[in-house]
Short mmCIF file of C-alpha atoms in Angstrom, two decimals:
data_model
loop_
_atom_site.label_atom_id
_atom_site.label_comp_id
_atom_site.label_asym_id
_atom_site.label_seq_id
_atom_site.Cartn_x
_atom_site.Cartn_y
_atom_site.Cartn_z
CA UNK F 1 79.17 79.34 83.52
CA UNK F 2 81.18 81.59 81.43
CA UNK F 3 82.91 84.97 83.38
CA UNK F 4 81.02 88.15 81.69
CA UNK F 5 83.13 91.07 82.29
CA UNK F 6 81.33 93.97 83.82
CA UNK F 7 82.26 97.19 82.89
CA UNK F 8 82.94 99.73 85.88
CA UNK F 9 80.69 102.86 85.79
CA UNK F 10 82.95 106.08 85.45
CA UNK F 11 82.93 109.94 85.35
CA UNK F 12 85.01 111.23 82.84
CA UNK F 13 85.74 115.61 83.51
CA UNK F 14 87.76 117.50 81.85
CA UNK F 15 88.51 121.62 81.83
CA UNK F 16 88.35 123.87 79.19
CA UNK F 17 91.09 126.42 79.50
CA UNK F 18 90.67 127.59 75.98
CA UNK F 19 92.09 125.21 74.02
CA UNK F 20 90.98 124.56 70.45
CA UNK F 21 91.00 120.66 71.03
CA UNK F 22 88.94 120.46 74.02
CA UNK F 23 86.58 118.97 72.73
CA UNK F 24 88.34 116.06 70.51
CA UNK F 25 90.74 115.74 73.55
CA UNK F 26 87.46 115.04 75.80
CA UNK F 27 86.06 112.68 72.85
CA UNK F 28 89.22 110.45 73.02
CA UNK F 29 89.67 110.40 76.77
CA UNK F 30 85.96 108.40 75.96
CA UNK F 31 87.62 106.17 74.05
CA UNK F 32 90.37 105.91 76.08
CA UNK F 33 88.17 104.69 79.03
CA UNK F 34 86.06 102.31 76.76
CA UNK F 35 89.51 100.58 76.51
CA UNK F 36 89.80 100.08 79.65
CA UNK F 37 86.43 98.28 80.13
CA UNK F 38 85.05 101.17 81.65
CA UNK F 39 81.59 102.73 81.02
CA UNK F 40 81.14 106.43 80.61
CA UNK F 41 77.89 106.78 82.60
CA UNK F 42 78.19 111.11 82.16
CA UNK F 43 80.84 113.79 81.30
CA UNK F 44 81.37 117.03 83.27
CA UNK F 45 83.18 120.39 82.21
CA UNK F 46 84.49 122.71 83.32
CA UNK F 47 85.36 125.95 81.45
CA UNK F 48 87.73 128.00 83.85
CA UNK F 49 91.15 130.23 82.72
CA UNK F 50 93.66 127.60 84.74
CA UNK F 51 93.34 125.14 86.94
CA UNK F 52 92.67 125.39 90.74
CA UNK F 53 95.86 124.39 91.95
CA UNK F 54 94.08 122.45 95.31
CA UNK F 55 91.64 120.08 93.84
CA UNK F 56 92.03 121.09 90.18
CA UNK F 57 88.16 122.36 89.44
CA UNK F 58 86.79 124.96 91.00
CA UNK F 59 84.57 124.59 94.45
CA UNK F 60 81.27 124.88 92.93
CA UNK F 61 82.27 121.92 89.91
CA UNK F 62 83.66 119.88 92.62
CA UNK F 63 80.12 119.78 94.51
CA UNK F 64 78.72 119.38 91.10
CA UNK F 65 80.51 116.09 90.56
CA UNK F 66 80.06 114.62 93.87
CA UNK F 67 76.73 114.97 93.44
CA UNK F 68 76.59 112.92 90.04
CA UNK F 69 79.18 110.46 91.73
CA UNK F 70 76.68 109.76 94.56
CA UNK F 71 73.32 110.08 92.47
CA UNK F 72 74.83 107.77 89.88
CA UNK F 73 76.67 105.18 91.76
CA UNK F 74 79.66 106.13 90.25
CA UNK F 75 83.17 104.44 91.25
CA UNK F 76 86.06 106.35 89.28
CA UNK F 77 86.42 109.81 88.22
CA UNK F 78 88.92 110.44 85.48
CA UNK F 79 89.83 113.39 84.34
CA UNK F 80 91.33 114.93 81.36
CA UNK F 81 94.94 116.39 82.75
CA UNK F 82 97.68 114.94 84.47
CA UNK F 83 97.00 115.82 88.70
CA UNK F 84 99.85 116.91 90.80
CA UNK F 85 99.95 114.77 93.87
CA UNK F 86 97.56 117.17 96.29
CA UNK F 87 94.73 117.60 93.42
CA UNK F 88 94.87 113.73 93.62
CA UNK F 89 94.63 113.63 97.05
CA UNK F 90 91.99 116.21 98.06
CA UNK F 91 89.67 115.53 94.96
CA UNK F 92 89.61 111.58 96.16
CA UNK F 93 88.70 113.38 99.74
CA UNK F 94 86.04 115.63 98.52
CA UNK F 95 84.30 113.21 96.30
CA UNK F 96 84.68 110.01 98.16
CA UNK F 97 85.61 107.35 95.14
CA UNK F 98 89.01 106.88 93.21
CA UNK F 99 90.10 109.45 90.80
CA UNK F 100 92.00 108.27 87.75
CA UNK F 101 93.71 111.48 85.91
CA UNK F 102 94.76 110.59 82.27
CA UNK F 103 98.01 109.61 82.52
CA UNK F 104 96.88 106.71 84.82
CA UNK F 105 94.27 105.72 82.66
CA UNK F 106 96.75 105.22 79.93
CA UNK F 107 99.53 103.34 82.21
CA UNK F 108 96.34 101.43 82.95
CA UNK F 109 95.53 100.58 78.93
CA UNK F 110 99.63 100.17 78.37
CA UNK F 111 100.25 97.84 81.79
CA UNK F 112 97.57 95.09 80.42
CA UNK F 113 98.53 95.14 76.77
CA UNK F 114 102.01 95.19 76.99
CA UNK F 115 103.19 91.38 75.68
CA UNK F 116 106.59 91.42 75.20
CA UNK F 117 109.28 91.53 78.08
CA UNK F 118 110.78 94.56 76.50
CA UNK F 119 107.18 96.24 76.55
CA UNK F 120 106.13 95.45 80.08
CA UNK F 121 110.23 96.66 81.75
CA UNK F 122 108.83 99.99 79.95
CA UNK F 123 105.29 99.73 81.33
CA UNK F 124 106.82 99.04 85.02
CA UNK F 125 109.32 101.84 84.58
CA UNK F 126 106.47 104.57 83.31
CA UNK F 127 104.04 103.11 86.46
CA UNK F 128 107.21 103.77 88.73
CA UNK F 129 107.92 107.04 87.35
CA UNK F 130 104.65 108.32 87.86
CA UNK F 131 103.92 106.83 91.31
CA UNK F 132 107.17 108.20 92.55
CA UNK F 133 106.41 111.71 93.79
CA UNK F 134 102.95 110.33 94.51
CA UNK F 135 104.01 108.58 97.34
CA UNK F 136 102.92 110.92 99.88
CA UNK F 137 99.61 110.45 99.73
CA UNK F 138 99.78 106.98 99.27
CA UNK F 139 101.81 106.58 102.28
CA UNK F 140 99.63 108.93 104.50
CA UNK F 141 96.68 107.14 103.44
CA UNK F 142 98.43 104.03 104.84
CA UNK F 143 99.38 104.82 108.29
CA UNK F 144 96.34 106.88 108.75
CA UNK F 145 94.18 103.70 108.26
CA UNK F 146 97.26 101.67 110.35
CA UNK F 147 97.57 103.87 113.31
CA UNK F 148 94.96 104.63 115.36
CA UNK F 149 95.96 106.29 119.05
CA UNK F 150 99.56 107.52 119.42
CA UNK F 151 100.86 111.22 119.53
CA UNK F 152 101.30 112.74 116.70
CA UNK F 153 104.98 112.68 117.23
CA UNK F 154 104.72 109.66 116.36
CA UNK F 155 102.01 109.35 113.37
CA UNK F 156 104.77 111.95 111.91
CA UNK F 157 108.09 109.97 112.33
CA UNK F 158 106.75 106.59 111.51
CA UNK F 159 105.15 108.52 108.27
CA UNK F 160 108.55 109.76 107.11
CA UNK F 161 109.98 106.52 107.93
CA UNK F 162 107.26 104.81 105.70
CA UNK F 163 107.47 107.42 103.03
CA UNK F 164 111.59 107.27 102.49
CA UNK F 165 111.62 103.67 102.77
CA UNK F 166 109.25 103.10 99.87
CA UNK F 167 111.12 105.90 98.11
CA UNK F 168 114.21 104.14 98.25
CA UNK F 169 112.03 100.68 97.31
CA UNK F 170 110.94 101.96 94.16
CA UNK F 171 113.69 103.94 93.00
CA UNK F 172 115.73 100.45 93.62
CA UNK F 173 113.41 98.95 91.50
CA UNK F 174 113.56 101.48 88.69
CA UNK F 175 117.32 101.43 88.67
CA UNK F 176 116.87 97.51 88.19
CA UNK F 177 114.06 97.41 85.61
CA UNK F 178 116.60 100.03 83.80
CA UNK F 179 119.53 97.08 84.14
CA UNK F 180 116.80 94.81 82.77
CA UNK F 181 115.90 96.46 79.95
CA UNK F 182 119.88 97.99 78.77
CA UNK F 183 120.11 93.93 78.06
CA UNK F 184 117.28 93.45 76.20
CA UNK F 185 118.31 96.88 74.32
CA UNK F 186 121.75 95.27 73.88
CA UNK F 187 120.40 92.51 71.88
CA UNK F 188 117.66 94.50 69.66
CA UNK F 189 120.76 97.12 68.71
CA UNK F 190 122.79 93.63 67.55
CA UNK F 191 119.88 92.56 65.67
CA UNK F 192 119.53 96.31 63.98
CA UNK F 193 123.08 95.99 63.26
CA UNK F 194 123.03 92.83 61.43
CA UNK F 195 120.13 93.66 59.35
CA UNK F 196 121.83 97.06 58.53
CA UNK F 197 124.91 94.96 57.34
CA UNK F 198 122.58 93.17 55.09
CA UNK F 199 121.56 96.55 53.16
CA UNK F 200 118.21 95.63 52.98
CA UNK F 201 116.25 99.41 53.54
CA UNK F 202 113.50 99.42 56.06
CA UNK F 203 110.32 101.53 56.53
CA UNK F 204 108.34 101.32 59.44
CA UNK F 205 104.83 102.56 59.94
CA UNK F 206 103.78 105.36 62.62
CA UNK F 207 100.72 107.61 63.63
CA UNK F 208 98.02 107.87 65.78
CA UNK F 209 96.66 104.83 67.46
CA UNK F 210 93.81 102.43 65.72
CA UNK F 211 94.65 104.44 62.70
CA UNK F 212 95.23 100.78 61.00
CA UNK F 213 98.69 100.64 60.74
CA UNK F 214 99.13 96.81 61.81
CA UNK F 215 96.02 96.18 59.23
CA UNK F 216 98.19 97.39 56.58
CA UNK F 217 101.02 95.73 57.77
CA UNK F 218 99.24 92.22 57.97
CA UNK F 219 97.93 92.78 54.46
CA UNK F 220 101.63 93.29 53.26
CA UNK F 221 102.71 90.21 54.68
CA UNK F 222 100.08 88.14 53.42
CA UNK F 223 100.75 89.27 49.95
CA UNK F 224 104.51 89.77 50.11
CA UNK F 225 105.87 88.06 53.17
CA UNK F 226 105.99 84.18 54.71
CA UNK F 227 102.51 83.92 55.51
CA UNK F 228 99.66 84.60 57.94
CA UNK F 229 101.98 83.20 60.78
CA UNK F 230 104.08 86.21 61.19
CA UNK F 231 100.49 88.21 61.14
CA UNK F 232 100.67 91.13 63.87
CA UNK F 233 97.56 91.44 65.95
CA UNK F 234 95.10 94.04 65.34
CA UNK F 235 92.18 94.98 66.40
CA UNK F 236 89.70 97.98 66.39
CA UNK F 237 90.39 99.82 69.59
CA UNK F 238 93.40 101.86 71.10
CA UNK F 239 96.84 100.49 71.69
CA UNK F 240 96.02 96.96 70.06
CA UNK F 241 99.45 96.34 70.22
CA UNK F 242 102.74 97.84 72.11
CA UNK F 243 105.04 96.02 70.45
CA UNK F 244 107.56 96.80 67.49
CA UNK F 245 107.62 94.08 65.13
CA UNK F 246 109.09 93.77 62.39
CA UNK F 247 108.93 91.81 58.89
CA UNK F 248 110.78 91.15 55.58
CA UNK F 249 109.24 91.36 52.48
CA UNK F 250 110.07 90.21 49.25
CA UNK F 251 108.18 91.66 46.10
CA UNK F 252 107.51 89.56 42.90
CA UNK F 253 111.08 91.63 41.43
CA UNK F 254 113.11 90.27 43.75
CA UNK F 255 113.75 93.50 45.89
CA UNK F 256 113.31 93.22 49.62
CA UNK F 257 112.89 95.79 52.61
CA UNK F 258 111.70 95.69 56.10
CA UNK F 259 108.62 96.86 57.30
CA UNK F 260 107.91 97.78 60.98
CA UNK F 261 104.96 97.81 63.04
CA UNK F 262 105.65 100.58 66.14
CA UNK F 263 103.43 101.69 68.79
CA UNK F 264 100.61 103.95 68.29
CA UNK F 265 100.51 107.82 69.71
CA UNK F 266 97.94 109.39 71.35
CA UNK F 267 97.81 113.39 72.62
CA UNK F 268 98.79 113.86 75.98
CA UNK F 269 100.83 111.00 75.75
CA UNK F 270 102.70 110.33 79.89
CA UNK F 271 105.88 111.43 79.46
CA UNK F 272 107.23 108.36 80.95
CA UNK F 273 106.17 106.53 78.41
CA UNK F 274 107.40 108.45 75.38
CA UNK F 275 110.74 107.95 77.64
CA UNK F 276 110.65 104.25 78.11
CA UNK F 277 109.62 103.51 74.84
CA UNK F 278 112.31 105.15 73.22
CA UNK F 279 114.02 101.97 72.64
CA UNK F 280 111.19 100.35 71.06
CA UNK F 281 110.98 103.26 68.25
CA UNK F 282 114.50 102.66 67.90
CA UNK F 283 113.25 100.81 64.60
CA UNK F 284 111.70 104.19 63.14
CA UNK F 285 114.54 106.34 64.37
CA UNK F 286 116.70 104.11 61.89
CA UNK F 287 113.92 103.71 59.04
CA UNK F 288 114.63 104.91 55.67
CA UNK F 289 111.80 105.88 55.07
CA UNK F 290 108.45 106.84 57.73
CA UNK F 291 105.00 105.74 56.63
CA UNK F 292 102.37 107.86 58.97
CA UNK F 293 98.91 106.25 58.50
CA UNK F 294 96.09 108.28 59.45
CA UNK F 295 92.27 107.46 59.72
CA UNK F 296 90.94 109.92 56.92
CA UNK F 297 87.50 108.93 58.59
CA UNK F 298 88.39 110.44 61.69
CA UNK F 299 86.84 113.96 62.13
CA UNK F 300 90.31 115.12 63.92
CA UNK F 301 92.86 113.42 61.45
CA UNK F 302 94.53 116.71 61.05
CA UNK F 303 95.55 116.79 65.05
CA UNK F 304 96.07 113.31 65.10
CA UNK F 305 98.70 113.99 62.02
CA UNK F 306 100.25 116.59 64.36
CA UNK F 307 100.33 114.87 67.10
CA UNK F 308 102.63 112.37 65.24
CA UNK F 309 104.54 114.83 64.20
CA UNK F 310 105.30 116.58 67.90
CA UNK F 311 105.64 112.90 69.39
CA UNK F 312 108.16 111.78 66.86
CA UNK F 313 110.29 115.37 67.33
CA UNK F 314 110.12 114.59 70.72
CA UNK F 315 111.87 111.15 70.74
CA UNK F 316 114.47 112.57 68.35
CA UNK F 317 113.26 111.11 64.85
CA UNK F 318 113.42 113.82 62.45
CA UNK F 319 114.71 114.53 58.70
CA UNK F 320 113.65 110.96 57.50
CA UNK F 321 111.40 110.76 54.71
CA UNK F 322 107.57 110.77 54.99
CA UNK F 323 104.85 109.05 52.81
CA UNK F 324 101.47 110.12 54.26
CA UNK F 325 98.81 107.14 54.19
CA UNK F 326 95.31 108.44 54.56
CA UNK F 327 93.65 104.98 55.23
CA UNK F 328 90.17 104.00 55.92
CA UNK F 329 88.67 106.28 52.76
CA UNK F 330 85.95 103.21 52.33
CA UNK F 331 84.66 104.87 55.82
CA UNK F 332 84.40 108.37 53.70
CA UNK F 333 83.18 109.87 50.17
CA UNK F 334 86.90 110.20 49.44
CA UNK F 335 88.24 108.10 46.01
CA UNK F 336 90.72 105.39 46.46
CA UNK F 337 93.02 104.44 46.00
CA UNK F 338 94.67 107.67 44.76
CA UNK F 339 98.62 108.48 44.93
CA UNK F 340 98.56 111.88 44.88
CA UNK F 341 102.24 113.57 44.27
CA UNK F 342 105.01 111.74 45.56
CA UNK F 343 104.40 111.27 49.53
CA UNK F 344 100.25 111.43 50.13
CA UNK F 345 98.85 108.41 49.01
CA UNK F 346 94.56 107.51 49.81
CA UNK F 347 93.94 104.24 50.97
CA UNK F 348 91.90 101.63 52.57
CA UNK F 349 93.89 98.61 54.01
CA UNK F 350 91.45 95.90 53.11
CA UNK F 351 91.27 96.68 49.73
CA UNK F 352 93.80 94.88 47.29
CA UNK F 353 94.49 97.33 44.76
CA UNK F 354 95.10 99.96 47.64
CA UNK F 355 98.05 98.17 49.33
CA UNK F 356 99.45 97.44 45.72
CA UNK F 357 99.35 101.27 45.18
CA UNK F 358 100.89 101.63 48.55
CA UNK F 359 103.97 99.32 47.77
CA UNK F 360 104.18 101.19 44.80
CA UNK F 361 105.11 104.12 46.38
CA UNK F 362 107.24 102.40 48.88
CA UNK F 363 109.04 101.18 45.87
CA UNK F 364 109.81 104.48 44.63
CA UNK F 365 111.51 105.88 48.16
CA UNK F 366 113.20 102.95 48.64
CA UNK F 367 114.80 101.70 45.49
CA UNK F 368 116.15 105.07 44.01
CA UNK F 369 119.29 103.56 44.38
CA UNK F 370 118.52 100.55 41.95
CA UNK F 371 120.45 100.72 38.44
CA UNK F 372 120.44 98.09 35.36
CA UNK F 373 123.72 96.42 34.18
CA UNK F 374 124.25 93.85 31.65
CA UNK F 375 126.92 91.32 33.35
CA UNK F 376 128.71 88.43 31.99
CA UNK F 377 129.05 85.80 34.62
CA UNK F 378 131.51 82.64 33.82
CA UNK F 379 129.82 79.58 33.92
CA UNK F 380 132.50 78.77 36.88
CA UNK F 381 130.99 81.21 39.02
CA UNK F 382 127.66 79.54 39.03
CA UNK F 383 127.02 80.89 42.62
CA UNK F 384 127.12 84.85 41.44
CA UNK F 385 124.17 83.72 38.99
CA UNK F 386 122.22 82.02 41.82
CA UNK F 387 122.93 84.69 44.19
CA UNK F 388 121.73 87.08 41.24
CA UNK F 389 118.64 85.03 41.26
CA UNK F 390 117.54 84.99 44.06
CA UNK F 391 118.33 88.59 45.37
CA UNK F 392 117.78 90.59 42.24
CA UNK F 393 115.27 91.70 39.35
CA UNK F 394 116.68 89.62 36.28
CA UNK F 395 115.12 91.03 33.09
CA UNK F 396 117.08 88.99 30.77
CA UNK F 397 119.02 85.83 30.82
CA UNK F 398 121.15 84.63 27.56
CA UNK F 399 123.77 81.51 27.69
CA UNK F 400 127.05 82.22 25.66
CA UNK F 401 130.25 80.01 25.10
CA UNK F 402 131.95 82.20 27.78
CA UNK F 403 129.20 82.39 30.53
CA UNK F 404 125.71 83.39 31.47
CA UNK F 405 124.79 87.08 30.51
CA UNK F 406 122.26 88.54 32.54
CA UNK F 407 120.34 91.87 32.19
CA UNK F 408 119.81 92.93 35.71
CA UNK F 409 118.24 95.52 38.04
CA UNK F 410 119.94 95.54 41.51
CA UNK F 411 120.90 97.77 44.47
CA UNK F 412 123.91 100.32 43.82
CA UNK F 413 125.37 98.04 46.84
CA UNK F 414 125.28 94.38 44.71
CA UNK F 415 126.06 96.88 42.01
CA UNK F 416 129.60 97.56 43.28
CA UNK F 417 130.25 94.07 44.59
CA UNK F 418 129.88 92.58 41.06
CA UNK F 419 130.99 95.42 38.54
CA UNK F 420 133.89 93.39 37.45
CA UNK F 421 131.21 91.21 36.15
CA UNK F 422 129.68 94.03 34.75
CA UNK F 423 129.86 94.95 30.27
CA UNK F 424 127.48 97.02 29.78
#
């Protein structure tokens, strides 16, 4: 008999303190939860000037959602702001089922689609993080349920007990997960190195999550790359992927740059995990050039574009080039594909014509640096010709008594290393 998963019934709440995207906020916290095989059985607001700092809604809203948790057999609440340790703890009391706030939720998504050892020593590190000053309630919780007679001399010492020793347990733990991942950091910063050596440029791809950034990547590769086995994975739902990865590709001239794939953002995104995954974004921080795609069909594009923008400030990549790729027009009335001045470019990822136009203008950020020569190679350096061959855009080749002349386009880099070559 095949396993069906059953999707757990939640209540997703959320407060409205004024802000202009409460509502899109609220709309991906949805989709959020539908990624986590969860089922939105109802949503509850509350619109209030801050939040109450015991059990973060107000009295009345808290009765309101016990009621709905109990009349609708609901299991999880999850709401829409990071709790401090006490909101957690008395709103789990009040309404008698677990309460997931968002940044959970998303440790949740990020712990079961991280793949790569790199990704999950992040994951672990952001859980940690986050668990760490939530210890007291989790420890109270424990001895309450472990000790039942006793003075409460006792209930107290054995709790601090309890409570320091799983301190020190997980901070142990961070500071080896940290060890853990300075290695594997180690060896990507080698590999960055060598490929920065090689002068090939790079530009890797950013934005909002399910925007279809690892759609356009796979329909680079296909076209200019080694084939669908170095595919990414992709898929239509949030945080498809964690992983950077990261591809060369050769166009039919000859020129080459890498493309990356990096994880996608999302507003409100833990803190801990901007932190720990500032090693995998390493590849954009060193990109030549940025390529932000953003789902044109998406309602909110314009706060998903600055979300982007405040999450990529905040890991320290600035003043690198942008080319903004509205993708997914097929979803809208919007003409494609259109390159519209030198850095917005309208798109859709499955069409042929559009990822040509895209490479286009990756061309034109990229290769600025390309200049034509006319060299004449002697026929005893046969190996300058090959390497020409193979690395550059010949536009002419001609066979004289003194050696091969070649009319080339190349990078200002090959340029240098063969200008004694070089007679026109």
């Amino acid at each position: 008999m095949d396993n069906i998963q059953t999707e757990e019934p939640v209540l997703i709440t959320g407060l409205n303190t004024e802000q202009e995207d409460f509502d899109y906020s609220m709309t991906e916290l949805a989709e959020l939860t539908q990624a986590n095989h969860m089922k939105v059985i109802d949503r509850i607001d509350q619109s209030i000037d801050r939040p109450n700092p015991a059990t973060y809604f107000g009295s009345g809203k808290v009765d309101e959602i016990k009621e709905a948790v109990l009349a609708e057999n609901i299991s999880t609440v999850i709401t829409n702001d990071e709790l401090t340790p006490s909101q957690l703890r008395n709103l789990e009391d009040e309404l008698g089922c677990r309460v997931l706030d968002r940044t959970a939720l998303i440790l949740e998504i990020f712990a079961e689609r991280a793949q790569s050892k790199e990704a999950k020593l992040q994951v672990q590190i952001a859980e940690l993080q986050y668990r760490l000053p939530r210890l007291q309630t989790s420890a109270n919780q424990r001895l309450d349920q472990q000790t039942g007679g006793g003075s409460g001399f006792t209930n107290r010492g054995s709790g601090e007990t309890k409570l320091e020793m799983n301190r020190r347990t997980i901070q142990n733990s961070i500071s080896h997960l940290r060890k853990e991942l300075r290695v594997i950091d180690r060896s990507e910063e080698v590999k960055r190195k060598q490929r920065d050596k090689s002068a090939i440029p790079t530009a890797a791809l950013v934005g909002y999550t399910n925007a279809g950034k690892s759609t356009i990547m796979n329909g680079l590769v296909e076209k200019y790359g080694a084939g669908e086995d170095k595919t990414v994975f992709e898929k239509d739902m949030l945080f498809a992927t964690l992983d950077t990865s990261v591809r060369q590709l050769t166009l039919p001239d000859q020129k080459r740059f890498l493309l990356s794939d990096t994880v996608g953002f999302v507003s409100k995104l833990p803190t801990h995990l901007v932190e720990s995954f500032k090693s995998t974004l390493a590849e954009a921080a060193n990109a030549d050039l940025l390529i932000q795609v953003i789902d044109a069909s998406d309602p909110h594009y314009e706060d998903m574009m600055k979300t982007t923008q405040e999450t990529l400030k905040q890991i320290g990549i600035e003043n690198i080039p942008m080319l903004y790729v509205f993708n997914k027009a097929d979803k809208t009335d919007m003409e494609y594909p259109v390159l519209e001045g030198d850095d917005q470019i309208v798109i859709s990822a499955k069409d042929d014509e559009s990822l040509d136009l895209l490479v286009s203008a990756i061309r034109k950020h990229l290769f600025q640096d390309y200049v034509e020569a006319k060299m004449l190679i002697p026929f005893a350096d046969g190996n300058v010709v090959s390497y020409l061959n193979e690395n550059t855009n010949i536009l002419n080749t001609e066979y004289q008594n003194s050696g091969t002349v070649l009319t080339v386009e190349l990078s200002q880099k090959d340029y240098d290393k063969y200008q004694k070559y070089v007679i026109q």
